[in-house]
Coordinates of C-alpha atoms and ligand atoms in Angstrom, one line a residue:
E1 CA -0.1 -0.1 0.1
G2 CA 1.0 3.6 -0.4
I3 CA 4.2 2.2 -2.9
G4 CA 3.4 2.1 -7.0
P5 CA -0.1 2.0 -8.2
Q6 CA -3.4 0.4 -6.8
E7 CA -5.1 -1.6 -9.8
Y8 CA -8.4 -1.9 -8.2
T9 CA -11.6 -3.8 -9.9
G10 CA -14.6 -1.7 -9.7
I11 CA -17.7 -3.8 -9.3
K12 CA -21.0 -2.3 -10.6
M13 CA -23.8 -2.8 -7.9
E14 CA -26.5 -1.8 -9.5
V15 CA -28.9 0.2 -6.7
C16 CA -32.5 -1.5 -7.4
E17 CA -34.1 -0.1 -4.4
F18 CA -33.2 3.8 -3.2
P19 CA -34.0 4.9 0.7
E20 CA -36.1 7.6 1.3
A21 CA -33.2 10.2 1.9
A22 CA -31.1 8.9 -1.0
K23 CA -34.4 9.9 -3.2
T24 CA -34.6 13.5 -1.1
D25 CA -30.9 13.8 -2.6
L26 CA -32.0 12.9 -6.1
A27 CA -35.4 14.4 -6.5
S28 CA -33.9 16.8 -8.9
V29 CA -32.8 14.3 -11.0
D30 CA -34.2 12.1 -13.6
L31 CA -33.6 8.8 -13.3
N32 CA -36.2 7.5 -16.2
G33 CA -34.5 5.1 -18.0
K34 CA -30.9 5.9 -16.2
K35 CA -29.2 2.5 -14.8
V36 CA -27.2 3.9 -11.3
F37 CA -24.7 1.9 -10.1
M38 CA -22.7 2.2 -6.8
V39 CA -18.9 1.3 -7.5
A40 CA -17.3 -0.7 -4.6
A41 CA -13.2 -0.4 -5.8
T42 CA -11.6 -4.2 -4.7
L43 CA -8.5 -5.6 -4.9
R44 CA -9.8 -9.2 -4.4
P45 CA -12.5 -9.8 -7.3
E46 CA -12.1 -13.7 -7.1
T47 CA -14.1 -12.9 -3.8
M48 CA -17.3 -11.9 -5.5
Y49 CA -18.9 -14.8 -4.6
G50 CA -19.6 -14.5 -1.3
Q51 CA -20.5 -10.6 -0.8
T52 CA -23.3 -10.0 1.9
N53 CA -23.8 -6.5 1.3
C54 CA -22.0 -3.2 0.4
Y55 CA -20.5 -0.7 2.8
V56 CA -20.5 3.2 3.0
G57 CA -18.8 5.7 5.0
P58 CA -21.9 7.1 6.5
S59 CA -20.3 10.8 7.5
L60 CA -19.0 10.6 3.7
T61 CA -20.0 12.5 0.8
Y62 CA -20.9 10.8 -2.2
G63 CA -22.1 11.8 -5.9
L64 CA -23.9 10.9 -8.8
Y65 CA -21.8 10.8 -11.9
A66 CA -22.4 10.7 -15.5
S67 CA -20.1 7.1 -17.0
N68 CA -18.8 6.4 -20.0
I69 CA -21.5 4.5 -21.0
P70 CA -24.7 6.1 -21.6
D71 CA -27.3 5.6 -19.5
E72 CA -25.6 4.6 -17.2
Y73 CA -24.1 6.8 -13.8
F74 CA -22.0 5.6 -11.3
I75 CA -22.1 7.0 -7.3
C76 CA -19.0 7.1 -5.6
T77 CA -17.0 9.9 -3.5
P78 CA -15.9 13.0 -5.4
R79 CA -12.3 12.5 -5.2
A80 CA -12.6 8.8 -7.4
A81 CA -15.4 10.7 -9.5
K82 CA -12.1 13.0 -10.8
N83 CA -9.9 9.7 -11.3
M84 CA -12.7 8.1 -13.4
A85 CA -12.4 11.1 -15.3
F86 CA -8.9 10.5 -16.6
Q87 CA -9.5 6.8 -17.4
K88 CA -11.8 7.6 -19.4
L89 CA -15.1 6.4 -17.4
S90 CA -16.8 9.6 -17.6
A91 CA -19.0 11.0 -20.5
E92 CA -16.5 13.1 -21.6
R93 CA -13.2 13.0 -21.0
G94 CA -11.3 14.7 -18.2
V95 CA -14.7 16.0 -17.3
V96 CA -16.6 15.5 -14.2
T97 CA -20.2 15.7 -14.6
E98 CA -21.8 15.6 -11.1
L99 CA -25.9 15.6 -10.7
A100 CA -26.1 15.4 -7.6
Q101 CA -24.4 14.5 -3.9
L102 CA -25.4 12.2 -1.2
K103 CA -24.7 12.2 1.8
G104 CA -23.4 8.4 2.8
E105 CA -25.8 7.8 5.5
H106 CA -28.8 8.3 3.1
L107 CA -27.6 5.2 0.9
V108 CA -27.6 2.9 4.5
G109 CA -30.4 0.4 3.2
A110 CA -30.3 1.5 -0.5
L111 CA -30.8 -2.6 -1.6
V112 CA -28.0 -3.2 -4.8
K113 CA -27.0 -6.1 -7.1
A114 CA -23.7 -8.0 -6.5
P115 CA -22.1 -9.8 -9.3
Y116 CA -21.4 -12.7 -8.8
S117 CA -22.8 -13.4 -5.3
V118 CA -24.6 -16.4 -4.1
Y119 CA -27.2 -13.4 -2.5
D120 CA -28.4 -11.9 -5.6
K121 CA -29.3 -8.5 -3.6
V122 CA -27.9 -7.1 -1.1
R123 CA -28.8 -3.8 1.3
V124 CA -26.2 -1.1 2.1
L125 CA -24.3 -0.8 5.4
P126 CA -22.6 2.1 7.3
M127 CA -19.3 1.4 7.8
E128 CA -17.5 3.7 10.5
T129 CA -13.5 3.0 8.7
V130 CA -14.4 3.7 5.2
L131 CA -11.7 6.0 4.2
A132 CA -12.6 9.1 1.6
T133 CA -9.0 8.9 0.1
K134 CA -8.9 5.4 -0.9
G135 CA -10.9 4.0 -3.8
T136 CA -14.0 4.4 -4.4
G137 CA -15.6 5.2 -0.6
V138 CA -17.7 2.1 -1.1
V139 CA -16.8 -1.4 -0.4
T140 CA -18.3 -4.7 -1.0
S141 CA -18.5 -6.6 2.4
V142 CA -17.0 -10.3 1.9
P143 CA -17.0 -11.1 5.3
S144 CA -15.9 -14.6 5.2
D145 CA -12.2 -13.3 3.7
S146 CA -11.9 -10.0 4.5
P147 CA -11.6 -9.2 8.7
D148 CA -12.1 -5.5 8.6
D149 CA -16.2 -6.7 6.7
Y150 CA -16.3 -9.7 9.1
A151 CA -15.8 -7.5 12.6
T152 CA -17.9 -4.7 10.8
L153 CA -20.6 -7.3 9.9
A154 CA -20.6 -9.3 13.7
D155 CA -20.0 -4.7 15.3
L156 CA -23.5 -4.0 13.3
R157 CA -25.5 -7.4 14.1
K158 CA -24.6 -6.6 18.0
K159 CA -25.7 -3.4 18.5
C160 CA -28.3 -3.2 14.5
E161 CA -30.9 -1.3 17.1
Y162 CA -28.6 1.6 18.0
Y163 CA -27.6 1.9 14.7
H164 CA -31.3 2.1 13.2
L165 CA -30.7 -1.0 11.2
N166 CA -33.6 -3.6 10.0
P167 CA -32.1 -6.9 11.6
E168 CA -33.4 -8.1 8.1
W169 CA -30.0 -6.2 6.4
L170 CA -27.6 -8.1 8.3
K171 CA -29.3 -11.6 7.9
N172 CA -26.7 -12.6 5.0
D173 CA -24.4 -14.9 6.6
P174 CA -20.7 -15.7 5.6
V175 CA -20.2 -17.6 2.4
A176 CA -17.4 -19.9 2.4
I177 CA -15.9 -19.1 -1.1
I178 CA -11.8 -19.9 -0.5
E179 CA -10.1 -22.7 1.7
T180 CA -6.5 -22.5 3.0
K181 CA -4.5 -25.4 5.3
A182 CA -4.2 -22.9 8.3
Y183 CA -7.7 -21.4 8.3
G184 CA -10.4 -23.5 6.7
K185 CA -13.1 -22.2 4.7
M186 CA -13.9 -19.1 6.9
C187 CA -10.3 -17.2 7.2
A188 CA -11.8 -13.4 8.0
E189 CA -13.5 -15.3 11.0
T190 CA -10.8 -17.5 11.9
L191 CA -8.1 -14.6 12.1
C192 CA -10.8 -12.7 13.9
Q193 CA -11.0 -15.7 16.4
K194 CA -7.5 -16.2 16.7
L195 CA -6.4 -12.1 17.2
K196 CA -9.0 -12.0 19.6
I197 CA -10.8 -8.9 17.4
Q198 CA -13.7 -8.2 19.2
S199 CA -14.6 -4.7 16.7
P200 CA -13.6 -2.5 13.6
K201 CA -12.2 0.0 16.8
D202 CA -9.5 -3.1 16.9
V203 CA -7.0 -1.4 14.4
K204 CA -4.0 -2.9 15.0
Q205 CA -5.1 -6.5 15.1
L206 CA -7.2 -5.8 12.1
A207 CA -4.1 -4.7 10.3
Q208 CA -2.4 -8.1 11.1
A209 CA -5.4 -10.0 10.2
K210 CA -5.6 -8.5 6.8
E211 CA -1.9 -9.2 6.4
L212 CA -2.1 -12.7 7.3
A213 CA -5.0 -13.5 5.5
Y214 CA -3.8 -11.8 2.3
K215 CA -0.6 -14.5 2.3
E216 CA -2.6 -17.5 3.4
C217 CA -6.0 -17.2 1.7
F218 CA -4.5 -15.2 -1.3
Y219 CA -1.2 -17.3 -1.9
Q220 CA -2.3 -20.9 -0.7
G221 CA -5.8 -20.8 -1.4
V222 CA -7.8 -22.7 -3.6
M223 CA -11.3 -21.4 -4.7
I224 CA -14.4 -23.9 -3.5
I225 CA -16.9 -21.9 -5.3
G226 CA -17.6 -21.3 -8.8
E227 CA -16.3 -21.5 -12.2
F228 CA -12.8 -22.0 -11.0
S229 CA -13.2 -23.9 -8.2
G230 CA -10.3 -26.4 -7.6
D231 CA -8.1 -23.8 -8.6
K232 CA -5.8 -21.7 -6.9
V233 CA -6.9 -18.1 -5.9
E234 CA -3.9 -16.6 -7.5
V235 CA -4.5 -18.2 -10.5
A236 CA -8.4 -17.8 -10.5
K237 CA -7.7 -14.0 -9.6
P238 CA -6.9 -12.8 -13.1
K239 CA -9.1 -15.3 -15.2
I240 CA -12.3 -14.3 -12.5
R241 CA -11.7 -10.5 -13.0
A242 CA -11.4 -10.5 -17.1
D243 CA -15.2 -12.6 -16.8
L244 CA -16.6 -10.0 -14.5
I245 CA -15.3 -6.9 -17.0
A246 CA -16.3 -9.1 -20.3
K247 CA -19.8 -9.2 -19.2
G248 CA -19.6 -5.4 -18.1
L249 CA -20.0 -6.2 -14.4
A250 CA -16.9 -4.1 -13.7
F251 CA -14.3 -2.4 -15.1
A252 CA -10.6 -1.3 -14.1
Y253 CA -10.1 1.4 -11.7
N254 CA -6.5 2.8 -10.9
E255 CA -5.1 4.9 -8.2
Ligands
LIG323 B1 -11.5 -5.2 -0.1 P1 -6.0 -0.8 -0.1 CL1 -12.2 -10.4 0.7 N1 -12.0 2.5 3.1 O1 -12.3 -6.0 -1.1 C1 -11.6 1.2 3.3 N2 -11.3 0.2 2.8 C2 -11.1 0.3 1.4 C3 -11.8 1.2 0.7 C4 -12.3 2.6 1.4 N3 -12.2 3.7 0.8 N4 -11.5 1.2 -0.3 C5 -11.9 -0.1 -0.2 N5 -11.2 -1.0 0.7 C6 -10.9 -2.4 0.8 C7 -13.2 -7.5 -0.9 C8 -11.7 -7.8 0.4 C9 -10.9 -7.0 0.4 C10 -11.3 -8.8 0.7 C11 -9.9 -9.2 2.0 C12 -9.1 -8.5 2.0 C13 -9.1 -6.6 0.7 C14 -14.1 -7.4 0.0 N6 -14.2 -6.2 0.8 O2 -8.6 -6.0 1.3 O3 -5.3 0.0 1.0 C15 -11.5 -2.9 0.1 O4 -12.0 -4.5 0.7 C16 -7.7 -6.0 2.3 C17 -6.5 -4.8 2.0 O5 -6.3 -0.6 -1.4 C18 -10.3 -3.3 -0.8 O6 -10.0 -4.5 -1.0 O7 -5.1 -2.0 -0.2 C19 -9.1 -3.1 -0.2 O8 -9.9 -2.4 1.0 C20 -8.2 -2.0 -1.0 O9 -7.3 -1.3 0.4

């Protein structure tokens, strides 16, 4: 991290249902005949089978932007929209066309499509640790393989009343998608227990878990779901990424 460019995959999560607060933010925009996507930036496209939710930073500001594809709009941070404009991902190259601004917390509860996931549509939830300075500000949640996602889902489940979340939005359980000798089929859960991670605030242990998960699950892991089941994760990753892009479900995004 921080050294050289990051090659993300922008996952296009089509919005099927906006919460009332987001509808108010978007009131001045004509969305007739348009498709709106929340764009999640991931370094692990091979984990998309296990998406259970989508996270936004509740206190961050997002925008609705005209994309390079006619009638398709993207939701991401203004910072990401600017980067995208210089990667031929905006309506006009180098130009950011912002149609509306949305508060992150207004997106909580939105229903979005999750490409390749065993859960066809998933709910948007708040994640306090989403940074405005990285990716698109939208993080797709894969609690089987991301310790951050696992810790946040566990925390939200414990405090769903406090956060005013519908318990229905938290019902999707982690999915076994990758197996390793060291951590079994749920590496994030195993590591969170091993390192005694209690909440998303345990940043030091989470950083350690993240590193261990990457080393073990990325370099030693074997896919146990999908078209490349049985293949090493390292081998499956570029193939799954290429397929997602070829199907129009994702695009390359660098920063
Ligand atoms: B990853 P790096 Cl299964 N704020 O995707 C906080 N985290 C962000 C973010 C932001 N603005 N934008 C992206 N991310 C997350 C999948 C995944 C990820 C798995 C396992 C590990 C993992 C599912 N979530 O990342 O600092 C996204 O989560 C571990 C690092 O640029 C993205 O990939 O290295 C990753 O962090 C990018 O973080």
